Tab-separated table of C-alpha atoms and ligand atoms in Angstrom:
chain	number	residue	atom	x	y	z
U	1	UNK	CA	16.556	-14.166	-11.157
U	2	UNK	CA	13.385	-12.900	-10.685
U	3	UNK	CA	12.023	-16.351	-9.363
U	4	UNK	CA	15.248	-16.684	-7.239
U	5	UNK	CA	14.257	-13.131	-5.493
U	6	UNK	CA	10.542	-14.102	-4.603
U	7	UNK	CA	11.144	-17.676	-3.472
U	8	UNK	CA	13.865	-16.104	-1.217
U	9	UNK	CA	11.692	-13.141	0.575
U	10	UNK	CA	8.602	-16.082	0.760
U	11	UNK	CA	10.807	-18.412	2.475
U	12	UNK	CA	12.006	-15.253	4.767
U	13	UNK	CA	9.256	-13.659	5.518
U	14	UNK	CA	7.296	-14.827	8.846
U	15	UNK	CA	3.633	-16.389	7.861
U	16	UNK	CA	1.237	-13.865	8.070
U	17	UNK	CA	2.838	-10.956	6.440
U	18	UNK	CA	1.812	-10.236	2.916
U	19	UNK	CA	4.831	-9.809	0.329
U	20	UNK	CA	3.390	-6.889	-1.943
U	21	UNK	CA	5.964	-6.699	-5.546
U	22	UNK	CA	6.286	-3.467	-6.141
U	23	UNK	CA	6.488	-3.262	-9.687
U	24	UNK	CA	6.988	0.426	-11.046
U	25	UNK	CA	8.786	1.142	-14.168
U	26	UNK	CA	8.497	-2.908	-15.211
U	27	UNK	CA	7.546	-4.777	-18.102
U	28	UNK	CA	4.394	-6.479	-17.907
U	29	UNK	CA	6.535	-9.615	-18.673
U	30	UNK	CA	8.598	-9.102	-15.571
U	31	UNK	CA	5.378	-8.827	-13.182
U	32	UNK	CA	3.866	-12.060	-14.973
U	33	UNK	CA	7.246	-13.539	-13.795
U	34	UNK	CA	7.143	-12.975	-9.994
U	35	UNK	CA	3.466	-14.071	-10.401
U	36	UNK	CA	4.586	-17.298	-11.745
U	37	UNK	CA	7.094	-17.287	-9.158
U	38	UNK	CA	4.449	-17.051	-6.256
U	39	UNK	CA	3.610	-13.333	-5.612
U	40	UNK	CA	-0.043	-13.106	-5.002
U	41	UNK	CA	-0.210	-9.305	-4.925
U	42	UNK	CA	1.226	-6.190	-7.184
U	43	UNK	CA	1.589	-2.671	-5.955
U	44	UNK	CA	1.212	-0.113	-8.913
U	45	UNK	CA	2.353	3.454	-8.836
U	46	UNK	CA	0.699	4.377	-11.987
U	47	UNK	CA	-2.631	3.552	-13.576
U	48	UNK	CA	-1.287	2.990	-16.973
U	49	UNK	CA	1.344	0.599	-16.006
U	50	UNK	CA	-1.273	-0.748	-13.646
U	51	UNK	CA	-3.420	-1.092	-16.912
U	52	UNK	CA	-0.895	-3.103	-18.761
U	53	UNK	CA	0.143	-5.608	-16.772
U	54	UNK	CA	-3.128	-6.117	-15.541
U	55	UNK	CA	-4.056	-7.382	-19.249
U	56	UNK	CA	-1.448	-10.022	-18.944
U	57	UNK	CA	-1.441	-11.181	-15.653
U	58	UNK	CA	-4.911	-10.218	-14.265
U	59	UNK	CA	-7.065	-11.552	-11.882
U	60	UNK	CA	-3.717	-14.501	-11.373
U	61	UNK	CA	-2.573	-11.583	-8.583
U	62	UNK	CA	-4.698	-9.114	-6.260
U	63	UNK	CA	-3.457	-4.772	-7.125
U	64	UNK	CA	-3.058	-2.727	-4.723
U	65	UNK	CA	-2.365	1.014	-5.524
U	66	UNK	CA	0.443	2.386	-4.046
U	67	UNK	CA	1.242	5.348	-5.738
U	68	UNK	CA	0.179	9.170	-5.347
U	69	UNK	CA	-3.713	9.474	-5.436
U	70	UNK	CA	-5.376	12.928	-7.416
U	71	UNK	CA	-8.851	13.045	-7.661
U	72	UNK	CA	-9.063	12.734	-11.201
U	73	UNK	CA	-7.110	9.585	-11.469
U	74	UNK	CA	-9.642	7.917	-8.927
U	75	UNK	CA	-11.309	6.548	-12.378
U	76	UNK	CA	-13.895	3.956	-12.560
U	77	UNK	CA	-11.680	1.774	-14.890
U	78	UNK	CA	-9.188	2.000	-11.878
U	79	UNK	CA	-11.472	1.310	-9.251
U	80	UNK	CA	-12.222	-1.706	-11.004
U	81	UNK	CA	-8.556	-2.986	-11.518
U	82	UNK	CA	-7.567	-2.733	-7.425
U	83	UNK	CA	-8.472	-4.245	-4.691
U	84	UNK	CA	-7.334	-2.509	-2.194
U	85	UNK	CA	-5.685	1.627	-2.022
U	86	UNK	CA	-2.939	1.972	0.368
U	87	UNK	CA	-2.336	5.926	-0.159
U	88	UNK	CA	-5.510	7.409	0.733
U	89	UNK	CA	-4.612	10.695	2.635
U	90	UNK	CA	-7.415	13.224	2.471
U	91	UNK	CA	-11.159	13.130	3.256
U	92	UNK	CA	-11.407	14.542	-0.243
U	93	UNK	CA	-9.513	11.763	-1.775
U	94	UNK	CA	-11.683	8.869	0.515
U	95	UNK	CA	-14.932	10.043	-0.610
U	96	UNK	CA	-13.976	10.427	-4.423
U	97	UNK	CA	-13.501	6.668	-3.857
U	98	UNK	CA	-16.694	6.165	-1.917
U	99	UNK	CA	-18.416	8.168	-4.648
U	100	UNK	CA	-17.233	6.642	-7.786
U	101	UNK	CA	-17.217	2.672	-5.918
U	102	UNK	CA	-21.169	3.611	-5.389
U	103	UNK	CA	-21.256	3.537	-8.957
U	104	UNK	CA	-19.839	0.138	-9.712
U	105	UNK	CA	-21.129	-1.601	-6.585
U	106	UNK	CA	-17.926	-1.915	-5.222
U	107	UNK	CA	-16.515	-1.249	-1.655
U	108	UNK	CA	-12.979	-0.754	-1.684
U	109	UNK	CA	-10.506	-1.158	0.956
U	110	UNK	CA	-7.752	1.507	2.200
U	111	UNK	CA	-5.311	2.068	3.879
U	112	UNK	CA	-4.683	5.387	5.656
U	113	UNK	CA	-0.989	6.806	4.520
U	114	UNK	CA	0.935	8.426	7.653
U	115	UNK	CA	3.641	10.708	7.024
U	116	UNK	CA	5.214	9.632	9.722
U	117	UNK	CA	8.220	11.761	9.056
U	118	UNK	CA	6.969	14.589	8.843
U	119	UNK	CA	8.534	15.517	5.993
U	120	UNK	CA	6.677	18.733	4.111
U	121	UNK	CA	7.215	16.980	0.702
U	122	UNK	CA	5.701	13.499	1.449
U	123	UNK	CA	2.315	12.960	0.500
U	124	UNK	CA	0.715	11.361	3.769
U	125	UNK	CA	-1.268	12.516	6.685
U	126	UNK	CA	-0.050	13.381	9.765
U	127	UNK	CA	0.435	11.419	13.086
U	128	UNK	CA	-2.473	13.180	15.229
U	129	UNK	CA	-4.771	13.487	12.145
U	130	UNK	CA	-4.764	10.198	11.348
U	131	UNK	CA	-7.594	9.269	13.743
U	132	UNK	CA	-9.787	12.472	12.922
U	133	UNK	CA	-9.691	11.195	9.569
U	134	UNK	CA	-10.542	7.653	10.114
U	135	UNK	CA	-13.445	9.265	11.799
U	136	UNK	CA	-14.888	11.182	9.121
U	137	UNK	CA	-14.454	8.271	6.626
U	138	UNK	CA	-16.605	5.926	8.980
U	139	UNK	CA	-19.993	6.844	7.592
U	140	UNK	CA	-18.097	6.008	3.788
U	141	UNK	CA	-20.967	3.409	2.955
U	142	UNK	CA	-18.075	2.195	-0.279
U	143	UNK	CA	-14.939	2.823	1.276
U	144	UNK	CA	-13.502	0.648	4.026
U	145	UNK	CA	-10.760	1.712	6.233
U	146	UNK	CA	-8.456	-1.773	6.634
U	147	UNK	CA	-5.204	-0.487	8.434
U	148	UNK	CA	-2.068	1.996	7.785
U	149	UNK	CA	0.550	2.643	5.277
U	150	UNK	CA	3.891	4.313	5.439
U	151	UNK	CA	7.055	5.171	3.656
U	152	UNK	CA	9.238	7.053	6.334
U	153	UNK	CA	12.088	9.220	6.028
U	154	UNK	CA	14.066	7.631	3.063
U	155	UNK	CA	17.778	7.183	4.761
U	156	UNK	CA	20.943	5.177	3.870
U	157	UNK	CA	20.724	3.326	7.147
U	158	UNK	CA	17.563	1.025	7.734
U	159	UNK	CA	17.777	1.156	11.465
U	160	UNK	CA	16.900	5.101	10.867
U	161	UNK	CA	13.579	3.877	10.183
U	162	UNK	CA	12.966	2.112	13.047
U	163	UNK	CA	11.284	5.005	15.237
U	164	UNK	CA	8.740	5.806	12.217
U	165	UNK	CA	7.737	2.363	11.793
U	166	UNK	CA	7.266	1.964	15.700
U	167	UNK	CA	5.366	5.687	15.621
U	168	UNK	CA	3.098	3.987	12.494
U	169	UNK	CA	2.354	0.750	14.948
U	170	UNK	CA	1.554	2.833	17.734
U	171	UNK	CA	-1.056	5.034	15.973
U	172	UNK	CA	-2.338	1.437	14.278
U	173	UNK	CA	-2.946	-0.092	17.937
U	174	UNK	CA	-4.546	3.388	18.630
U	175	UNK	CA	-7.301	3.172	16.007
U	176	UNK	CA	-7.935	-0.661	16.563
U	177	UNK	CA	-8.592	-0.234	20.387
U	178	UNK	CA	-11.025	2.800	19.319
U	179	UNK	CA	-13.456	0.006	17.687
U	180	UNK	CA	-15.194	2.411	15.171
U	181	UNK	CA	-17.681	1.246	12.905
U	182	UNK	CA	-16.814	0.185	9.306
U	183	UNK	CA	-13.015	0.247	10.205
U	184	UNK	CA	-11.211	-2.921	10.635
U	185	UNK	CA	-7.694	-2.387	11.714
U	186	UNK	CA	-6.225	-5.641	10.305
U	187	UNK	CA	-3.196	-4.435	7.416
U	188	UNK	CA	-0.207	-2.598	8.566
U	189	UNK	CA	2.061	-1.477	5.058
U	190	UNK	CA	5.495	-0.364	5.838
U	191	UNK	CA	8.761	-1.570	4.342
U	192	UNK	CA	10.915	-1.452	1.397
U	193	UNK	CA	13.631	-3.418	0.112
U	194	UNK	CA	16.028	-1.937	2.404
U	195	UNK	CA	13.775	-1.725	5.342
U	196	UNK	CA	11.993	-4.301	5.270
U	197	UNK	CA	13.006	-6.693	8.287
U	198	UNK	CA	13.241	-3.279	10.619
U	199	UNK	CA	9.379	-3.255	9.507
U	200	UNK	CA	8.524	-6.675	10.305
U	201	UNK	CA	9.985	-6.313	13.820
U	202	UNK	CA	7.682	-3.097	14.303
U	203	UNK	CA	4.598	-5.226	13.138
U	204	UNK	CA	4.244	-4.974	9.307
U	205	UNK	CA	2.208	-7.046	8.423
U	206	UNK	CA	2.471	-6.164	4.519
U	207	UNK	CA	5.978	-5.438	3.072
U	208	UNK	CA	6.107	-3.500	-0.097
U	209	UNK	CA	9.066	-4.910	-2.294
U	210	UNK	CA	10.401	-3.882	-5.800
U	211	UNK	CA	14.010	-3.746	-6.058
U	212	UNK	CA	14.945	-6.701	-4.055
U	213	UNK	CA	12.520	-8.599	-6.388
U	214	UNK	CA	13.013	-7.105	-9.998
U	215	UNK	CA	16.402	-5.750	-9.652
U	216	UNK	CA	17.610	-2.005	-9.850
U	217	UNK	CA	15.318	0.464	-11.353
U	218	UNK	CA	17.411	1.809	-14.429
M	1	PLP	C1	8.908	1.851	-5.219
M	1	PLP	C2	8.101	1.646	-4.011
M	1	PLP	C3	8.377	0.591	-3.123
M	1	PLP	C4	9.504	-0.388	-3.310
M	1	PLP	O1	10.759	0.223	-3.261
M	1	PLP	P1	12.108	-0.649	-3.347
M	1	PLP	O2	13.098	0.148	-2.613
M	1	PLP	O3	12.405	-0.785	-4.802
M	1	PLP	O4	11.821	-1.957	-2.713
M	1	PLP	C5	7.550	0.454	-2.017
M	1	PLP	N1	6.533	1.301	-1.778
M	1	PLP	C6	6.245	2.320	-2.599
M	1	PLP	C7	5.104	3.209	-2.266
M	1	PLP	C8	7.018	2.524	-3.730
M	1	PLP	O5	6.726	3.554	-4.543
């Protein structure tokens, strides 16, 4: 079933956009699975789960955190497993990153999260601080800002996330025509299971799938 789900969403999906499983509260097994099956890269909520699947299925799939950053869990051990962040929201949080990534001689890429629904609860940053941001990270000499990330509003009916998705895009095309140094507007994260072809229509160019590939979460 698994298999079923990915060839499905590969054969969908438009060339060019990245199909990201999204593989919380899953057996390692399970993400080995929709490896086999042709996913290329796993989104991980949690480090330990990150950890465990990574032992089985390793470098056969690129990680990409997806899940709510602290600065203690920006480990080195983590740092090593992902290659790429897509929840960075605070200066404090990028140069954590840039500090530890020294360290290993890594550079990592991000993604900048927008709460683009400005929703007090969300972690995220906010539309018009999204560029001030960017800006302060530039001079990051480990951290590379690669493009934006966004939930939106969760909502019953996907069109409802139409106008956050668009918002995201807008602020994307923002940044990029800015040219800074060190950033390289070229990823654009938004989409679920439920949302995802609303994304794709704004211009996601990654789409961040876990029930429509694993199944309900129990
Ligand atoms: C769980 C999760 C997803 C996938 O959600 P589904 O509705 O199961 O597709 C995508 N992005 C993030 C950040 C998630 O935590």
């Amino acid at each position: 079933m698994i298999s079923d789900n990915v060839a499905q969403l590969l054969s969908e999906l438009p060339q060019g956009v990245q199909l990201v499983a999204a593989a919380k509260g899953r057996h390692p097994e399970e993400v080995l699975e929709a490896v086999e099956a042709g996913i290329t890269v796993v989104g991980e909520n949690y480090v330990r789960e990150a950890r465990e699947a990574y032992q089985l299925v390793g470098s056969r799939a690129r990680w990409h955190f997806i899940g709510t950053l602290q600065k203690h869990t920006v480990r080195r051990n983590v740092l090593q497993i992902f290659d790429m962040i897509e929840t960075v929201d605070s200066f404090a949080i990028a140069s954590e990153i840039d500090r530890k990534c020294a360290l290993i001689g890594k550079t990592m890429p991000v993604l900048i999260e927008v709460n683009s629904g400005r929703e007090a609860q969300k972690s995220g940053v906010l539309p018009e601080d999204v560029e001030p941001l960017i800006r302060q990270t530039v001079d990051l000499g480990n951290v590379r800002v690669m493009g934006l990330m966004t939930m939106g509003p969760y909502s019953a009916d996907r069109e409802d996330s139409r106008p956050f998705f668009a918002e995201t895009r807008r602020i994307y095309d923002m940044i990029k025509s800015l040219y800074l140094p060190n950033v390289e507007m070229r990823y654009l994260s938004m989409g679920m299971t439920d949302s995802y072809r609303v994304a794709v229509e704004e211009g996601a160019n990654i789409v961040r799938i876990g029930t429509g590939i694993f199944g309900e979460r129990n």
